[in-house]
Coordinates of C-alpha atoms in Angstrom, one line a residue:
M28 CA 0.1 -0.1 -0.1
S29 CA 1.3 3.2 -1.0
T30 CA 2.0 5.9 1.6
A31 CA -0.9 8.2 0.3
S32 CA -3.2 5.1 0.6
A33 CA -2.1 4.2 4.1
A34 CA -2.7 7.7 5.4
T35 CA -6.2 7.8 3.6
A36 CA -6.9 4.6 5.5
R37 CA -5.9 6.0 8.8
G38 CA -7.4 9.1 8.3
P39 CA -8.1 11.5 11.2
A40 CA -8.9 10.2 14.7
A41 CA -12.6 9.4 14.5
R42 CA -14.7 11.3 16.9
P43 CA -16.7 9.1 19.6
T44 CA -20.2 8.6 18.5
A45 CA -22.8 9.6 20.9
T46 CA -25.0 6.9 22.3
P47 CA -28.1 7.1 24.6
R48 CA -25.9 6.1 27.6
H49 CA -23.9 9.9 27.1
L50 CA -27.2 11.2 27.1
I51 CA -28.5 9.8 30.5
A52 CA -25.1 10.4 31.9
V53 CA -25.5 14.1 31.3
L54 CA -29.1 14.1 32.2
V55 CA -28.2 12.4 35.7
V56 CA -24.8 13.7 36.8
V57 CA -25.4 17.3 35.7
P58 CA -28.4 17.5 38.3
V59 CA -26.7 15.5 40.8
L60 CA -24.0 17.9 41.0
A61 CA -26.0 21.0 41.0
A62 CA -28.1 19.1 44.0
L63 CA -24.9 18.6 45.7
A64 CA -23.5 22.0 45.5
L65 CA -26.8 23.6 46.5
W66 CA -27.1 21.4 49.5
A67 CA -23.1 22.3 50.3
F68 CA -23.8 25.9 50.1
A69 CA -27.4 26.7 51.1
W70 CA -27.6 24.0 54.0
P71 CA -25.0 25.6 56.1
A72 CA -26.5 28.9 55.7
A73 CA -29.9 28.0 56.0
R74 CA -28.9 26.5 59.4
T75 CA -26.8 29.0 61.0
A76 CA -27.2 29.2 64.7
P77 CA -24.8 28.5 67.9
H78 CA -23.5 25.1 68.3
D79 CA -21.3 24.8 71.4
L80 CA -20.0 28.4 71.0
P81 CA -17.2 29.3 73.6
L82 CA -18.6 31.9 75.5
G83 CA -17.1 33.4 78.9
V84 CA -18.9 34.1 82.2
A85 CA -17.6 36.1 85.0
G86 CA -18.7 37.8 88.1
P87 CA -19.8 36.7 91.5
A88 CA -20.5 33.2 91.9
A89 CA -24.4 33.5 92.9
A90 CA -24.9 36.1 89.8
A91 CA -22.8 34.0 87.2
D92 CA -24.7 30.7 88.3
R93 CA -27.9 32.2 87.5
L94 CA -26.7 33.4 84.4
E95 CA -25.0 30.2 83.3
E96 CA -28.1 28.6 84.1
Q97 CA -30.0 30.9 81.9
L98 CA -27.7 30.2 79.1
D99 CA -27.9 26.6 79.3
R100 CA -31.5 26.7 78.7
Q101 CA -30.8 26.8 74.9
A102 CA -29.4 23.4 75.0
G103 CA -26.3 22.6 73.0
A104 CA -26.0 26.6 71.8
F105 CA -23.0 27.8 74.0
E106 CA -20.0 26.3 75.7
I107 CA -19.7 28.0 78.9
H108 CA -16.1 29.0 80.2
R109 CA -16.1 30.5 83.8
Y110 CA -13.7 33.2 84.7
A111 CA -12.9 35.0 87.9
D112 CA -13.2 38.5 87.1
E113 CA -13.3 40.7 83.9
A114 CA -9.6 41.0 83.3
A115 CA -9.6 37.1 82.8
A116 CA -12.3 36.9 80.8
R117 CA -11.1 39.8 78.4
A118 CA -7.8 37.8 78.2
A119 CA -9.6 34.9 77.3
V120 CA -11.4 36.9 74.5
E121 CA -8.0 38.4 73.3
D122 CA -6.4 34.6 73.2
R123 CA -9.5 33.5 71.0
T124 CA -10.6 31.2 73.8
V125 CA -13.9 32.4 73.6
Y126 CA -15.9 34.6 71.2
G127 CA -17.0 36.8 74.0
A128 CA -17.6 37.1 77.5
V129 CA -20.8 38.0 79.8
V130 CA -19.4 40.2 82.9
V131 CA -21.9 40.6 85.8
A132 CA -21.0 43.7 88.1
P133 CA -23.2 45.6 90.6
E134 CA -24.0 48.3 88.1
G135 CA -25.0 46.1 85.4
I136 CA -23.6 43.7 82.8
R137 CA -20.6 44.1 80.6
L138 CA -20.6 42.3 77.3
L139 CA -17.1 41.5 75.9
T140 CA -17.2 40.9 72.3
A141 CA -14.6 40.3 69.6
S142 CA -16.1 41.4 66.0
A143 CA -12.8 40.8 64.3
A144 CA -13.3 37.2 65.4
S145 CA -16.9 37.2 63.9
P146 CA -18.7 40.0 63.1
L147 CA -21.9 37.9 63.0
V148 CA -20.9 36.4 66.3
A149 CA -20.4 39.5 68.1
Q150 CA -24.1 40.9 66.6
L151 CA -25.8 37.6 67.7
L152 CA -24.3 37.9 71.5
Q153 CA -25.3 41.7 71.8
Q154 CA -28.8 40.7 70.7
Q155 CA -29.0 38.1 72.9
V156 CA -27.5 39.2 76.1
T157 CA -29.6 42.7 75.4
Q158 CA -33.1 40.9 75.2
R159 CA -32.3 38.7 78.2
A160 CA -31.0 41.4 80.6
A161 CA -34.3 43.8 79.1
A162 CA -36.6 41.3 80.8
D163 CA -34.8 42.1 84.0
G164 CA -34.3 45.6 83.5
T165 CA -30.7 45.1 83.6
P166 CA -28.4 47.8 81.8
V167 CA -25.8 46.3 79.2
T168 CA -22.8 47.8 78.1
T169 CA -21.0 46.2 75.4
V170 CA -17.3 46.4 74.8
D171 CA -15.4 45.4 71.5
V172 CA -12.3 44.1 73.0
V173 CA -10.8 43.2 69.5
A174 CA -12.8 45.2 66.8
A175 CA -12.7 44.6 63.2
P176 CA -11.0 46.9 60.7
A177 CA -12.9 50.2 60.1
D178 CA -12.5 49.7 56.4
D179 CA -14.0 46.1 57.0
P180 CA -16.5 46.3 59.7
R181 CA -18.7 43.5 58.5
G182 CA -15.6 41.1 57.5
A183 CA -17.1 40.9 54.0
A184 CA -13.8 41.7 52.2
L185 CA -11.7 39.3 54.7
T186 CA -14.5 36.5 53.6
A187 CA -14.0 37.2 50.2
S188 CA -10.2 37.2 50.0
M189 CA -10.0 33.6 51.0
L190 CA -12.2 32.5 47.5
P191 CA -9.4 33.6 44.9
L192 CA -6.5 32.0 47.3
A193 CA -8.2 28.3 46.6
L194 CA -8.8 29.4 43.0
A195 CA -5.2 30.5 42.7
G196 CA -4.1 27.1 44.2
I197 CA -6.3 25.2 41.9
A198 CA -5.1 26.7 38.6
A199 CA -1.4 26.4 40.0
G200 CA -1.7 22.8 40.6
A201 CA -3.7 22.3 37.3
V202 CA -1.3 24.4 35.4
V203 CA 1.9 22.3 36.6
T204 CA -0.3 19.2 35.9
L205 CA -1.0 20.1 32.3
L206 CA 2.7 21.2 31.5
G207 CA 3.8 18.0 32.6
L208 CA 6.1 19.3 35.3
R209 CA 7.2 16.5 37.7
G210 CA 9.5 16.1 40.7
T211 CA 11.6 19.1 41.7
R212 CA 10.7 21.2 39.0
A213 CA 7.1 20.9 40.1
V214 CA 7.6 21.5 43.7
A215 CA 9.6 24.9 42.4
A216 CA 6.6 25.8 40.4
L217 CA 4.0 25.3 43.2
T218 CA 6.1 26.9 46.2
G219 CA 7.3 29.9 43.9
S220 CA 3.6 30.8 42.7
A221 CA 2.3 30.5 46.0
A222 CA 5.0 32.8 47.5
L223 CA 4.2 35.3 44.9
V224 CA 0.4 34.9 45.5
G225 CA 1.0 35.5 49.2
L226 CA 2.7 38.9 48.1
A227 CA 0.2 40.2 45.9
A228 CA -2.6 39.3 48.4
T229 CA -1.3 41.0 51.0
A230 CA -0.4 43.9 48.9
V231 CA -4.1 44.2 48.0
A232 CA -5.5 43.1 51.2
H233 CA -3.3 44.8 53.7
S234 CA -1.7 47.7 51.8
W235 CA -4.3 49.0 49.8
L236 CA -7.7 47.7 50.9
G237 CA -6.7 47.9 54.8
V238 CA -9.0 44.8 55.8
V239 CA -6.2 42.9 57.5
T240 CA -4.0 44.9 59.9
G241 CA -1.4 42.5 61.3
N242 CA 2.2 41.9 60.5
W243 CA 2.6 42.3 56.6
W244 CA 5.1 39.5 56.4
A245 CA 3.1 37.2 58.9
E246 CA -0.2 37.8 56.7
A247 CA 1.7 37.2 53.4
G248 CA 3.1 34.0 54.7
V249 CA -0.6 33.1 55.6
F250 CA -2.0 33.6 52.0
A251 CA 1.2 31.8 50.5
L252 CA 0.7 28.7 52.7
A253 CA -3.3 28.6 52.2
A254 CA -2.6 28.8 48.3
L255 CA 0.2 26.2 48.4
A256 CA -1.9 24.1 50.4
V257 CA -4.6 23.8 47.5
G258 CA -2.1 23.7 44.7
A259 CA 0.0 21.2 46.2
A260 CA -3.2 19.1 46.9
V261 CA -4.3 19.4 43.3
A262 CA -0.8 18.5 42.0
G263 CA -0.2 15.9 44.2
L264 CA -3.2 13.7 43.4
A265 CA -2.8 14.6 39.9
A266 CA 0.7 12.9 39.8
L267 CA -0.8 9.7 41.6
V268 CA -4.0 9.2 39.8
G269 CA -3.6 11.3 36.5
T270 CA -5.4 14.5 35.5
A271 CA -8.9 13.3 36.9
G272 CA -7.0 14.4 40.0
V273 CA -7.1 17.8 39.3
G274 CA -11.0 18.0 39.1
I275 CA -11.5 15.7 42.2
T276 CA -9.4 18.0 44.5
A277 CA -11.0 20.9 42.7
A278 CA -14.5 19.5 43.8
V279 CA -13.5 18.8 47.3
V280 CA -12.1 22.4 47.8
M281 CA -14.9 24.2 46.3
L282 CA -17.9 22.0 46.9
F283 CA -16.9 21.2 50.5
G284 CA -13.9 23.2 51.9
N285 CA -15.5 26.5 50.6
P286 CA -19.2 26.4 52.3
F287 CA -17.8 24.5 55.5
S288 CA -15.0 27.0 56.1
G289 CA -17.1 29.2 58.5
M290 CA -15.4 32.2 57.1
S291 CA -18.6 34.4 56.8
S292 CA -19.7 33.7 60.7
A293 CA -17.8 31.1 62.7
P294 CA -17.2 27.2 62.7
E295 CA -19.3 26.9 65.5
M296 CA -22.2 28.6 64.0
L297 CA -22.4 25.8 61.0
P298 CA -24.2 22.7 61.8
E299 CA -22.3 19.9 63.0
P300 CA -20.3 18.3 62.0
V301 CA -19.7 20.7 59.0
G302 CA -18.0 23.3 61.2
A303 CA -15.4 21.0 62.4
L304 CA -14.9 19.3 59.1
G305 CA -14.4 22.5 57.5
Q306 CA -11.4 23.3 59.5
W307 CA -9.6 20.5 58.4
M308 CA -9.8 21.9 54.9
P309 CA -7.3 24.6 53.5
P310 CA -10.3 27.2 53.3
G311 CA -11.2 26.9 56.8
A312 CA -7.7 26.4 58.4
G313 CA -6.8 29.6 56.0
A314 CA -9.6 31.8 57.1
S315 CA -8.9 30.8 60.9
L316 CA -5.1 31.4 60.6
L317 CA -5.5 34.7 58.8
R318 CA -7.8 36.2 61.6
S319 CA -5.3 34.8 64.2
T320 CA -2.7 36.6 62.4
A321 CA -4.4 39.8 61.0
F322 CA -6.2 40.8 64.6
F323 CA -5.0 38.6 67.5
D324 CA -1.4 38.7 67.0
G325 CA -0.9 35.0 66.5
A326 CA -3.3 33.4 69.2
A327 CA -4.8 30.0 68.3
A328 CA -3.0 29.9 65.2
T329 CA -1.1 26.6 65.5
G330 CA -3.8 24.4 64.8
P331 CA -4.7 25.7 61.6
A332 CA -1.1 26.3 60.8
L333 CA -0.4 22.7 61.2
T334 CA -3.5 22.1 59.1
L335 CA -2.2 23.9 55.9
A336 CA 1.6 22.8 56.6
A337 CA 0.0 19.2 56.5
W338 CA -1.9 19.6 53.4
A339 CA 1.1 21.1 51.9
A340 CA 3.5 18.7 52.6
L341 CA 1.3 15.6 51.6
G342 CA 0.4 17.3 48.7
L343 CA 4.4 18.4 47.8
G344 CA 5.2 14.6 48.9
A345 CA 2.8 13.3 46.3
V346 CA 4.3 15.0 43.4
A347 CA 7.6 13.9 44.3
L348 CA 6.3 10.3 44.5
G349 CA 4.6 10.2 41.2
A350 CA 7.7 11.5 39.6
R351 CA 9.5 8.9 41.2
L352 CA 7.1 6.1 40.1
K353 CA 7.0 7.5 36.7
Q354 CA 10.7 6.9 36.5
Q355 CA 10.4 3.6 37.9
H356 CA 7.8 2.5 35.2
V357 CA 9.9 4.2 32.5
R358 CA 12.9 2.2 33.6
S359 CA 11.2 -1.3 33.9
G360 CA 9.5 -1.1 30.6
P361 CA 10.0 -3.3 27.9
A362 CA 13.4 -3.2 26.1
P363 CA 13.3 -2.0 22.5
A364 CA 13.2 -4.5 19.7
R365 CA 16.2 -5.2 17.8
E366 CA 16.3 -4.5 14.4
L367 CA 17.2 -7.2 12.1
S368 CA 19.5 -6.6 9.0
P369 CA 18.2 -7.8 6.1
V370 CA 19.6 -11.0 4.5
G371 CA 20.9 -11.0 0.9

């Protein structure tokens, strides 16, 4: 057969023929994914309420006991921490041990809040304490111990800043995978891009918008680590299972990590157990670490920092392991066939 005839016989790759199964798959998979996304985002929002929300109580024993008894009537709403006086309660708020504290004093009630930890929780505490005190005619004074920045009093900009980090991490992991980068080159690309994302994000959020007010370089490190955790996870799973790993990791981060993070409220304001589960994912851990770094001088930062570091380390380790397995597969492949010289 001539070369032209062979080329004609081979022809371009034939397109797969659509079958009824393909149509059924589309009709089933797309609605299921839509329902899953709606559940993941709408259910936590529709069930926002305190669940074992850490709250401090301080004051004379008899008055504090009576207040604690009143708060316990909301079964499962608050996790009460007792403190000897207002100074101890204030320190607990500043250390992020509690979201607020109710201090019973002879002149009335002093409510200590921290809108920087969660504007929604601070508003909730103020409403509930004020309503309870109004029934007894007790005056209430609210003190915002750690206030949210004046440029972002509702925390909306801070909440919005975490989604671009997740998208940047997904993009970095996908690009590394599609470009075929492996081993040290992939690790260098992921860490380098995450570092640049951290610098850019801090320049926008801190220097321009003023929505984070902590140490500039510490905030840059948080942004970078959050992006690296996602990017490394995407590239790492793809290195082990193929390009499908990009979609799997992206779906987990966006469909579960983002709505379960508690960024717009607090983990304890989400239905159980998604609030706790979200803190084991990069968006939730990143949001908690950023709040600790930006407003609380690093208080309660160890847990979320270790979570992000674990995601990054496991992801980068998977990238390195995938490259090694690929090399071993190539080396153990069949030996090339030896050409036979024509006889004659």
